[in-house]
Coordinates of C-alpha atoms in Angstrom, one line a residue:
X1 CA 28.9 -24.8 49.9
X2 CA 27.4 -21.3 50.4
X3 CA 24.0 -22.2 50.6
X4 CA 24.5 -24.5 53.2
X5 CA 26.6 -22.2 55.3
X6 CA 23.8 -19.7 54.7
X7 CA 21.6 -22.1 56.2
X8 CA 23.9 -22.7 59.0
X9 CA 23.8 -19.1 59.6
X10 CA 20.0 -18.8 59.9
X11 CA 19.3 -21.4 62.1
X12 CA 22.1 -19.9 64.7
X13 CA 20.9 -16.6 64.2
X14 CA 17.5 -17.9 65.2
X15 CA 18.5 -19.9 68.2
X16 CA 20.5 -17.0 69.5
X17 CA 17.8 -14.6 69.6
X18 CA 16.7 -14.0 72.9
X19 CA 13.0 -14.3 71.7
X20 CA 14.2 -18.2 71.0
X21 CA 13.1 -19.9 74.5
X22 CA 10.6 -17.8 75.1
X23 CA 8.7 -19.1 72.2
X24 CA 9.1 -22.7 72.0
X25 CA 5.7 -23.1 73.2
X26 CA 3.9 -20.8 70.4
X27 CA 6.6 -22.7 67.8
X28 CA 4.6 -26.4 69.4
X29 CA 1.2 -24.1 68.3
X30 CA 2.5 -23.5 65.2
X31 CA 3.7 -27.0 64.2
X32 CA 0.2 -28.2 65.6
X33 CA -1.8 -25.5 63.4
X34 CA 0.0 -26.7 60.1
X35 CA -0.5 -30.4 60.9
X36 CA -4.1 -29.4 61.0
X37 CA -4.3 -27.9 57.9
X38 CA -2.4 -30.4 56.4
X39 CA -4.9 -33.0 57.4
X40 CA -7.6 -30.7 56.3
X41 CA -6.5 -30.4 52.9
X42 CA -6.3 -33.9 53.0
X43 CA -9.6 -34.3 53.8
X44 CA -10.5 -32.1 51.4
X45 CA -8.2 -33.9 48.4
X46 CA -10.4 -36.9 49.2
X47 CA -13.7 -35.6 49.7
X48 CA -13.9 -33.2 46.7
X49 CA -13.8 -35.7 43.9
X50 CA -17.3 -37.2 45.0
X51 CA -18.5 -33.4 44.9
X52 CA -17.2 -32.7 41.5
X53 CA -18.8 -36.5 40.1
X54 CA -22.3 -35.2 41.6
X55 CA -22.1 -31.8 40.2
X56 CA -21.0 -32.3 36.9
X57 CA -21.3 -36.2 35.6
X58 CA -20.0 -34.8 32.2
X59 CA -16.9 -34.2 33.0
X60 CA -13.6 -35.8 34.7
X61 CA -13.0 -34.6 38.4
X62 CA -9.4 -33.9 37.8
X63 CA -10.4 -31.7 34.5
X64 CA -12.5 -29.5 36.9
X65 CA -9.7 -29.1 39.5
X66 CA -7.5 -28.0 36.6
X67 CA -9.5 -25.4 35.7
X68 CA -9.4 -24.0 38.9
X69 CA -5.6 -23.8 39.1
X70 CA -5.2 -20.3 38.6
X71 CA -7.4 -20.1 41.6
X72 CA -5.3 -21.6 43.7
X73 CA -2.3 -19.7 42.9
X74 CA -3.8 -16.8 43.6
X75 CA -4.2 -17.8 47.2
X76 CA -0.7 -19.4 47.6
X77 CA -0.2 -15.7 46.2
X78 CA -2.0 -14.1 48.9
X79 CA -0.2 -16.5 51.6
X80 CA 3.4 -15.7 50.3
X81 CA 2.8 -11.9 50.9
X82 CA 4.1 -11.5 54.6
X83 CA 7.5 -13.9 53.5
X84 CA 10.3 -11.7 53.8
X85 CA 12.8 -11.6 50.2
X86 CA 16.0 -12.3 49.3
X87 CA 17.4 -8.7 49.5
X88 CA 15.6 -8.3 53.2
X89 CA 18.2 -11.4 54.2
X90 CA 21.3 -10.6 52.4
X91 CA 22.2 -7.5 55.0
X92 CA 24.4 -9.3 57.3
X93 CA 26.4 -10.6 54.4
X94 CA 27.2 -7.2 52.7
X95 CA 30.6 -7.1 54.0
X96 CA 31.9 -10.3 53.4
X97 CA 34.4 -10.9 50.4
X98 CA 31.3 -12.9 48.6
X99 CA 30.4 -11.3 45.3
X100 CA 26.7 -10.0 45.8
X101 CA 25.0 -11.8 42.6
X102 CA 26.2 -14.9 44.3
X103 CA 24.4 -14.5 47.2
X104 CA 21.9 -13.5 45.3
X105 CA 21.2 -16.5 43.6
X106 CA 22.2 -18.7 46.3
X107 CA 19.2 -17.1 48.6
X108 CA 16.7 -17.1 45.5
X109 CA 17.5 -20.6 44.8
X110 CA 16.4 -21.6 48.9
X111 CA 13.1 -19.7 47.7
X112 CA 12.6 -22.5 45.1
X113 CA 13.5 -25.2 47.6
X114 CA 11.6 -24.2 50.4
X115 CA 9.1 -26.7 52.1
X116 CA 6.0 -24.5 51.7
X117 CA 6.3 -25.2 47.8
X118 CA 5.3 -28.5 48.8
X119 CA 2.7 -27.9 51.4
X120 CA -0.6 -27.8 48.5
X121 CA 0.5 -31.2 47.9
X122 CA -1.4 -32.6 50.9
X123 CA -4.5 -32.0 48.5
X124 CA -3.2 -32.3 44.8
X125 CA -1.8 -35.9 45.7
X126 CA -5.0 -37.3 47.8
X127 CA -7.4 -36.0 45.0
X128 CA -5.2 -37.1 42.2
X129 CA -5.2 -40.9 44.3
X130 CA -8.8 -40.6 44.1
X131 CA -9.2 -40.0 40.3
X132 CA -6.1 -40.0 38.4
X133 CA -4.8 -43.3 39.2
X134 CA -8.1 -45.2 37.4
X135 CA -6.8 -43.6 34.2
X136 CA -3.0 -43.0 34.9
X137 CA -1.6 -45.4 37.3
X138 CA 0.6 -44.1 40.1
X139 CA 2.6 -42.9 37.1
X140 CA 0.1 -40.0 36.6
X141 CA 0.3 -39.4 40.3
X142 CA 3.6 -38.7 40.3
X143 CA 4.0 -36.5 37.4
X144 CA 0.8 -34.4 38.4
X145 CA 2.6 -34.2 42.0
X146 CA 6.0 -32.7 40.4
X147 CA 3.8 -30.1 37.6
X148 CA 1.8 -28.4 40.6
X149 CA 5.5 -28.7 42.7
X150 CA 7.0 -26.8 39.6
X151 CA 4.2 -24.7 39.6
X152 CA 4.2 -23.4 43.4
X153 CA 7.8 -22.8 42.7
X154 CA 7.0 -20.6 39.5
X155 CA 4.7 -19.3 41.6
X156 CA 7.1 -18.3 44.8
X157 CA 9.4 -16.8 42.2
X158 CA 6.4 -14.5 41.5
X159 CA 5.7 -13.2 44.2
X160 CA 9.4 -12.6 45.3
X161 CA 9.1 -10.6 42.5
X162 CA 6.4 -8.4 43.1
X163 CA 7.2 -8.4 46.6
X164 CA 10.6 -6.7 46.1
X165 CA 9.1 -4.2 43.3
X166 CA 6.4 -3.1 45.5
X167 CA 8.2 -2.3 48.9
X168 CA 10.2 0.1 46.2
X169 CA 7.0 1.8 45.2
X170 CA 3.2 0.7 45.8
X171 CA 2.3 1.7 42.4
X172 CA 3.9 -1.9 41.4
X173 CA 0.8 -3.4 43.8
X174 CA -1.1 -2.4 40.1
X175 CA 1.0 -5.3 38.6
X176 CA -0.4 -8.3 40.3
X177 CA -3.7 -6.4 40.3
X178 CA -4.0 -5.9 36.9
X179 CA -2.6 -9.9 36.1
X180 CA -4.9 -11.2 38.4
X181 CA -7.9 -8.8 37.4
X182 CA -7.1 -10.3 33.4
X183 CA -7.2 -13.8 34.6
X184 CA -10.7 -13.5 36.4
X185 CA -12.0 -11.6 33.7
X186 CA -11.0 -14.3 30.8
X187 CA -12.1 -17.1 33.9
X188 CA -15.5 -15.7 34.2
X189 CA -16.1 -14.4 30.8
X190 CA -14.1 -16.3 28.4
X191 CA -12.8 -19.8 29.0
X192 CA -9.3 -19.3 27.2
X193 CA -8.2 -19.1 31.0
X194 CA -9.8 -22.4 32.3
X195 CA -9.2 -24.3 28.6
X196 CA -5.6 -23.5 28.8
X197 CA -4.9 -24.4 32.4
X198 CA -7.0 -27.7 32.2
X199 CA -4.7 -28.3 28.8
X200 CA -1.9 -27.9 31.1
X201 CA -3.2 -30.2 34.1
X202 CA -3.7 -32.6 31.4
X203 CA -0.1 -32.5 29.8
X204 CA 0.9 -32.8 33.5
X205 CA -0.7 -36.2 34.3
X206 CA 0.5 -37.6 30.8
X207 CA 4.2 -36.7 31.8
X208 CA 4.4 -34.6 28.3
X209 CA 7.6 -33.6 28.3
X210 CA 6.7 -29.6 26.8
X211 CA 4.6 -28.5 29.4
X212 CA 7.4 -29.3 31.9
X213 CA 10.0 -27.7 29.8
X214 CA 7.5 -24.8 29.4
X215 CA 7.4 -24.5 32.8
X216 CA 10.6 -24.7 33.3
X217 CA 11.2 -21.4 31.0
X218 CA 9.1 -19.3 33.0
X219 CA 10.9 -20.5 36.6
X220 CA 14.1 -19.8 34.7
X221 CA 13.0 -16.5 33.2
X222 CA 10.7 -15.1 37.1
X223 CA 14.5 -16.1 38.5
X224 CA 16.8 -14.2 35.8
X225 CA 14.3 -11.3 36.4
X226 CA 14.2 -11.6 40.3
X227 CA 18.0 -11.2 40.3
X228 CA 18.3 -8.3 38.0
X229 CA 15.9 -6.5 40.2
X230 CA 17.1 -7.5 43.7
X231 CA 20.5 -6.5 42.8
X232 CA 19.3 -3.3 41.8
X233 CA 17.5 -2.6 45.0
X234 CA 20.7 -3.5 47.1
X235 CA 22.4 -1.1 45.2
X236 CA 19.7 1.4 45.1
X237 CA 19.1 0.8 49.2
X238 CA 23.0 1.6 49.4
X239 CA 23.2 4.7 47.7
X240 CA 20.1 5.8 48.7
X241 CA 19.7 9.0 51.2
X242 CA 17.6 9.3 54.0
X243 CA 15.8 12.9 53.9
X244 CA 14.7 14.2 57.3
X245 CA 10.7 14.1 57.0
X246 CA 8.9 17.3 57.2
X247 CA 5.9 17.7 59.4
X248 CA 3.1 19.0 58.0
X249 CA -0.7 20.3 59.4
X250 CA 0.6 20.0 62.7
X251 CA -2.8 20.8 63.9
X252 CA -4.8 18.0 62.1
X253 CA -7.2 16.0 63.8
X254 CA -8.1 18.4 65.8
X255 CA -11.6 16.9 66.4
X256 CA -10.0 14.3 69.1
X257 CA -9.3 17.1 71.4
X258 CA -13.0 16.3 72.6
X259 CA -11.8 12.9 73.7
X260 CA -9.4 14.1 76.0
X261 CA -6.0 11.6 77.0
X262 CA -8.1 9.3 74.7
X263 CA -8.5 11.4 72.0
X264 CA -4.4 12.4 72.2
X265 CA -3.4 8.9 71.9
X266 CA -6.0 8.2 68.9
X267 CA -4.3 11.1 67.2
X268 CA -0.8 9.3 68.1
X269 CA -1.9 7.0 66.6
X270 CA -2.9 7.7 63.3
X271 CA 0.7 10.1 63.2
X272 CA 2.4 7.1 63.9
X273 CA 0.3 5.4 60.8
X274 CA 0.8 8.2 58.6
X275 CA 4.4 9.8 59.1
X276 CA 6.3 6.5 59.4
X277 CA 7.6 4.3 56.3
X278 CA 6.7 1.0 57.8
X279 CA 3.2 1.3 58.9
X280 CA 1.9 3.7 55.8
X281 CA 3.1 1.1 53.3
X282 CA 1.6 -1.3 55.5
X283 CA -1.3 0.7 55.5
X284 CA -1.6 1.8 51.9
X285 CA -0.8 -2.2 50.6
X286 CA -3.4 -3.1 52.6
X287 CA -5.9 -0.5 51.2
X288 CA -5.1 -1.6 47.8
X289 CA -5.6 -5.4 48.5
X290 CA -9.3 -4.4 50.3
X291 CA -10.4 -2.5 47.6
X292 CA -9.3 -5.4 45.2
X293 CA -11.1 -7.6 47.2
X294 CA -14.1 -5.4 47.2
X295 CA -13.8 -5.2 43.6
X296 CA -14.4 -9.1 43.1
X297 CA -17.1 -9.5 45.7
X298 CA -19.1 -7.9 43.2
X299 CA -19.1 -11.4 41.2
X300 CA -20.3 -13.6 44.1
X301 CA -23.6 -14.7 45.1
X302 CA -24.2 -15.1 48.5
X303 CA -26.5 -18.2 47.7
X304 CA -23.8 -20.2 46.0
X305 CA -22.4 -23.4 48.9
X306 CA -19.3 -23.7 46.2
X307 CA -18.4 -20.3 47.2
X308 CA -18.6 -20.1 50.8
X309 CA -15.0 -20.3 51.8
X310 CA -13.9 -17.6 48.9
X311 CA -16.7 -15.7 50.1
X312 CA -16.3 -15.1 53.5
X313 CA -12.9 -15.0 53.2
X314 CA -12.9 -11.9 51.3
X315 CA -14.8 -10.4 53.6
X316 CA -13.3 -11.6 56.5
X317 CA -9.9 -10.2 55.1
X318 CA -11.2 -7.0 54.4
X319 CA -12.5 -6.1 57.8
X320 CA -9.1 -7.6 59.4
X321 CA -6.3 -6.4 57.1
X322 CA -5.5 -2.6 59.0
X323 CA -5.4 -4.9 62.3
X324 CA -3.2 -7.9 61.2
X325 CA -0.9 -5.9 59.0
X326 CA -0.5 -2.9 62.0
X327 CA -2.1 -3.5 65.1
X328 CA -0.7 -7.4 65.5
X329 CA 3.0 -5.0 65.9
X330 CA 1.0 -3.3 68.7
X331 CA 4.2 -2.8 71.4
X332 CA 6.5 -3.4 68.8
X333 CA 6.4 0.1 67.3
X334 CA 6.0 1.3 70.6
X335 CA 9.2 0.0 71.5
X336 CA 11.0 2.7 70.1
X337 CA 9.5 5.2 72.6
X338 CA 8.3 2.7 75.3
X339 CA 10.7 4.8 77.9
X340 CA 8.5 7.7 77.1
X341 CA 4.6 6.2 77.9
X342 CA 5.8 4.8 81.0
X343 CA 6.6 7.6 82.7
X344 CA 3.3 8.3 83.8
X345 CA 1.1 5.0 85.2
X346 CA -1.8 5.1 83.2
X347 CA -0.6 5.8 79.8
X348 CA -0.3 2.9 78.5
X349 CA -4.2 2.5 79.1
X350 CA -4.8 5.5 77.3
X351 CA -3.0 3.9 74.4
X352 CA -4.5 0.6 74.2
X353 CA -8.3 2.6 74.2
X354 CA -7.1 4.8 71.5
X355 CA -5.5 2.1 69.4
X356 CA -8.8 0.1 70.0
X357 CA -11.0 3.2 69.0
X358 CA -8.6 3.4 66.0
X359 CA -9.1 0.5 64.1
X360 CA -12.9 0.4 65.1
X361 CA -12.8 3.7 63.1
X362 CA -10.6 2.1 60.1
X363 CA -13.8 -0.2 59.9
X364 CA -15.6 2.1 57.9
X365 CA -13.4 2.2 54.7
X366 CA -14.1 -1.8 54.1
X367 CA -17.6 -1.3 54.8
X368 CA -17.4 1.4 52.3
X369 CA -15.3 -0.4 49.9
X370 CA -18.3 -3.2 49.8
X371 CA -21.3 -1.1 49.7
X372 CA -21.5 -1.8 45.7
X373 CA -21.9 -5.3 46.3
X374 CA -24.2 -4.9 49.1
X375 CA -26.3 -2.6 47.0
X376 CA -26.5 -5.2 43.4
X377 CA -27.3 -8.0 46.4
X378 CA -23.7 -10.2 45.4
X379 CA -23.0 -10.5 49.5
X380 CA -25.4 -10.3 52.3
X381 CA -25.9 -8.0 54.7
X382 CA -26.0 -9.7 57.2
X383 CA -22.7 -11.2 56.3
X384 CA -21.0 -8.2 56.2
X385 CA -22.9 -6.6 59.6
X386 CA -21.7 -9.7 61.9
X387 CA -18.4 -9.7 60.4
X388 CA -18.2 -6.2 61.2
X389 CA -19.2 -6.7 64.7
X390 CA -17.2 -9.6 65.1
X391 CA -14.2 -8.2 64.2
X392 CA -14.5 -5.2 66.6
X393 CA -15.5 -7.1 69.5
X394 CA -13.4 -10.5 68.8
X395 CA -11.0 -10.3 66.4
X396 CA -9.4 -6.3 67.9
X397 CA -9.2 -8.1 71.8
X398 CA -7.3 -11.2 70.7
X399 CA -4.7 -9.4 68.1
X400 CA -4.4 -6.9 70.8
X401 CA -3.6 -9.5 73.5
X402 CA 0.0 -9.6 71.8
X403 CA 0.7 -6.9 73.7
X404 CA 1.5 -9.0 76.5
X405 CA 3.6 -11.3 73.8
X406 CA 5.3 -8.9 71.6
X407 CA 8.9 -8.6 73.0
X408 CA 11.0 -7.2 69.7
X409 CA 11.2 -3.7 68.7
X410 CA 9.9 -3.0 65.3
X411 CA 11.6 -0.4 63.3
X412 CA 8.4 2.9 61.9
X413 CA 11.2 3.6 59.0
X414 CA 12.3 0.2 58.0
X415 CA 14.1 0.6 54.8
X416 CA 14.0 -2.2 52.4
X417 CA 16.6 -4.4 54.1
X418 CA 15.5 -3.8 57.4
X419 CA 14.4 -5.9 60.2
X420 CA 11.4 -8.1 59.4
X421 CA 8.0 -7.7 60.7
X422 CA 7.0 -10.7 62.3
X423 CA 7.8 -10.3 66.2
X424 CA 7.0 -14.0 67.3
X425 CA 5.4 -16.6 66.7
X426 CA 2.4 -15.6 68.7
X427 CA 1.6 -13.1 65.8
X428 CA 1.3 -15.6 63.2
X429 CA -1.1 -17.7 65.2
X430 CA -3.1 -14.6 65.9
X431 CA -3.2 -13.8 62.1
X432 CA -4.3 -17.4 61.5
X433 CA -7.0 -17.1 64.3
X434 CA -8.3 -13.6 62.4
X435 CA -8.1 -15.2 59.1
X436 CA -10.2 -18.8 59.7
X437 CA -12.2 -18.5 63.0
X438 CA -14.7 -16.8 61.5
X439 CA -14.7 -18.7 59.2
X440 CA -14.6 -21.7 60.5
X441 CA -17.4 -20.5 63.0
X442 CA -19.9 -19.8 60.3
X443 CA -19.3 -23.2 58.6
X444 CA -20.2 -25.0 62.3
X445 CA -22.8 -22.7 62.7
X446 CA -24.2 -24.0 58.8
X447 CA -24.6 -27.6 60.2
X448 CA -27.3 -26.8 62.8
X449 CA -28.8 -23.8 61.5
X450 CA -30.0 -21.2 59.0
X451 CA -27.4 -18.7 57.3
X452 CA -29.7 -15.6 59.0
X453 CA -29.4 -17.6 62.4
X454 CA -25.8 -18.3 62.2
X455 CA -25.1 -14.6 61.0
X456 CA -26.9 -13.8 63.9
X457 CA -25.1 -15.8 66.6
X458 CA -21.8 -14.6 64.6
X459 CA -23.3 -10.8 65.6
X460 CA -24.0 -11.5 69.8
X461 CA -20.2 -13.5 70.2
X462 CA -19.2 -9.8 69.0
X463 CA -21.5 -7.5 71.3
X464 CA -19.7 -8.2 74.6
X465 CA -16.3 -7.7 73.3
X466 CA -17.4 -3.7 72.2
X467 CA -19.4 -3.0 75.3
X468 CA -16.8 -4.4 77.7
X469 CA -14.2 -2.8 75.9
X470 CA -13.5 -0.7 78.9
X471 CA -13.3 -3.8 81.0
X472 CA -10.6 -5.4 79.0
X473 CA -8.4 -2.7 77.8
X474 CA -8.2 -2.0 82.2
X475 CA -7.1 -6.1 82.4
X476 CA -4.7 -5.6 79.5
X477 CA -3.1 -2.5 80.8
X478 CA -2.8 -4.2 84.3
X479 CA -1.1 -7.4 82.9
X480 CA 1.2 -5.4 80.7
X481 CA 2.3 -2.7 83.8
X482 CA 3.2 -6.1 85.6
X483 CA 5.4 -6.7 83.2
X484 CA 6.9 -3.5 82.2
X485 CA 10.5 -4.4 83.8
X486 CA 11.2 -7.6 81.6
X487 CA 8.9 -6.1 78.4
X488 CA 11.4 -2.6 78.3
X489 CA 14.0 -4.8 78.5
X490 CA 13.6 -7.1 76.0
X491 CA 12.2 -3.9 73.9
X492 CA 15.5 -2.0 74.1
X493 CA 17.4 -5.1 73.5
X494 CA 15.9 -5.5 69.9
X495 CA 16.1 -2.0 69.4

């Protein structure tokens, strides 16, 4: 059967990578980090039903958790954006006599069976235990379990979808934008969102027979679409012609010249952003999602305990996106002209300063982006100063410590079908530690003190990572020279 001979393929081409032993360790970290989340959403799944019986006695706990739905598949959303899509794995197959709508559907139909469809289960299924079984039986259970399964599958189809459209042009980012801008606005408006979604929850638990058929449709109909348009981007990415890129303002940034080697690497920098494909779509999706993010900060209140994770999250995620989307590849674009930086010894400490100075600089657009909210009082500023300092002097040394782990070149003009972005398994983590340390942080912080105090604290664990900066971008360098021999190697290998 193709699909499993597909499957075959995959896991051989991952063990035969020579990234494979090298990461075994980081792959135990992974499978660690997801058991912990797993719990934790257990935890949560059990815990939250108490909450919703204290907060509001009127209603059923399960009716309020289906009016949050759309909420939650907006972050499985957000989560699915750094998968790669069917059309970026069908390369090595192109010359095979296997018609290409075939393995078209073969590779969108392990989308809809992947395990991470299931993984939001380790909270629907505890919390439905908790309050659907009184009403239900395990009955309900079940048929709630398969409706949210169906629906993270719906879902996943989605955002294949959007994915695909959107690495053709950014002006399809607009699309989920403007869906997702629709549903908050009826959400927080109007309750046609949350009345039809907790209908649908509803129908779910009584096993009605329609709102699984419904659903159905649209999984059908996201996957009839999905292999139109992937089929047209193969043929579109074949056909296609590469045009030689033209330089232009060769003297821009001049103003860097003041920082001498620094200052030449800062502007290598933000060439390397601007003139290649992969990093300036990476860099422009990214400014899109901030500003969205921005955009619906202006609806929070920075009092509100229901909002805390949502809250800080979107903040969080605007001051990291630049570094986890393009700095967490740091040696893997500079694999492509490693040979050059090493032929004189301290270059390479020149570039980490002026990648660090960089993305401090890149700080200023969120902070910009947020200054509405900050000004009608819906975030804190205090909030948004620690993050801010946090970010520079935490978050920026730790992504930046994959220099020593990033051993796979990344291609600046990836085409559509090119290589994926994820160098190891080290990156993820580091994205994961961007995304929920903060986070996680503040919450500890909660417990034991005042929101000013914690804020506070959140501000000084930042202050020595920007004033030693010197101190560690010397250590990194020094680790990173030790290991130039094996890191060009591996580098050119990937190439």
């Amino acid at each position: 059967m193709l699909l499993t001979e597909i499957q075959r393929n995959q896991k051989l081409a991952v063990k035969r990578n020579p990234m494979y032993d090298r990461n075994r360790f980081a792959k135990f970290l992974i499978y660690l980090f997801t058991a912990f989340w797993a719990a934790y959403l257990i935890l949560i799944g059990v815990t939250l039903p108490i909450a919703f019986e204290e907060g509001f006695p009127t209603m059923e706990p399960y009716d309020m958790l289906n009016a949050c739905l759309p909420g939650f598949l907006f972050i499985d959303f957000l989560l699915r954006i750094l998968f790669p899509t069917p059309v970026q794995q069908i390369k090595p197959y192109l010359l095979l006599p296997i018609k290409k709508q075939q393995l078209i559907n073969v590779l969108l139909v392990q989308v809809g069976l992947k395990a991470f469809n299931l993984f939001w289960l380790f909270f629907f299924v505890p919390f439905a235990a908790m309050t659907v079984v009184r009403f239900y039986g395990v009955t309900g259970v079940v048929c709630y379990a398969l409706g949210i399964w169906l629906l993270m599958v719906a879902n996943a189809y989605w955002s294949v979808l959007v994915r695909t459209l959107q690495r053709r042009h950014i002006v399809w980012v607009l699309l989920p934008v403007g869906c997702y801008v629709l549903l908050a606005v009826g959400g927080f408006f109007y309750s046609y969102v949350s009345d039809f979604s907790m209908a649908l929850g509803e129908a779910l638990i009584q096993g009605r027979i329609l709102a699984y058929l419904g659903i159905l449709v649209v999984i059908a109909l996201l996957a009839f679409l999905n292999s139109r348009v992937q089929m047209a981007c193969i043929y579109s990415e074949l056909n296609r012609r590469e045009k030689m890129p033209q330089v232009k303002h060769a003297g821009r940034y001049r103003f860097l010249n003041h920082f001498g080697l620094t200052g030449e690497y800062m502007k290598l920098e933000l060439k390397m952003i601007f003139r290649n494909k992969a990093p300036k779509k990476n860099f422009q999706m990214m400014t899109v999602i901030i500003v969205s993010f921005a955009l619906s900060l202006l609806g929070f209140s920075h009092a509100g305990e229901e909002e805390f994770f949502s809250l800080h999250l979107y903040v969080v995620y605007c001051f990291t996106g630049y570094a986890i989307s393009i700095l967490s590849r740091i040696m893997a674009y500079e694999g492509n002209y490693l040979d050059g930086l090493l032929m004189h010894r301290g270059s390479l400490l020149y570039l980490f300063r002026g990648k660090y100075y960089v993305y401090c600089l890149l700080l200023v657009i969120p902070l910009m982006c947020m200054l509405p909210a900050l000004i009608l009082g819906s975030i804190s500023v205090l909030l948004v100063f620690s993050q801010l300092v946090y970010t520079a002097g935490v978050t920026f040394p730790v992504i930046m410590l994959l220099a020593l782990m990033n051993r796979k070149t990344a291609p600046l003009d990836a085409s559509l079908m090119g290589k994926g972005q994820w160098n190891s398994p080290y990156q993820a983590l580091s994205v994961a530690f961007a995304f929920f340390a903060p986070i996680a942080i503040c919450r500890i912080l909660f417990i034991w003190m005042e929101p000013s105090t914690a804020y506070l604290v959140c501000t000084l664990l930042g202050v020595p990572g920007i004033v030693l900066h010197p101190l560690w971008c010397k250590l990194l360098y020094r680790k990173v020279f030790q290991k130039r021999h094996s890191l060009m190697e591996d580098l050119r290998e990937t190439r």
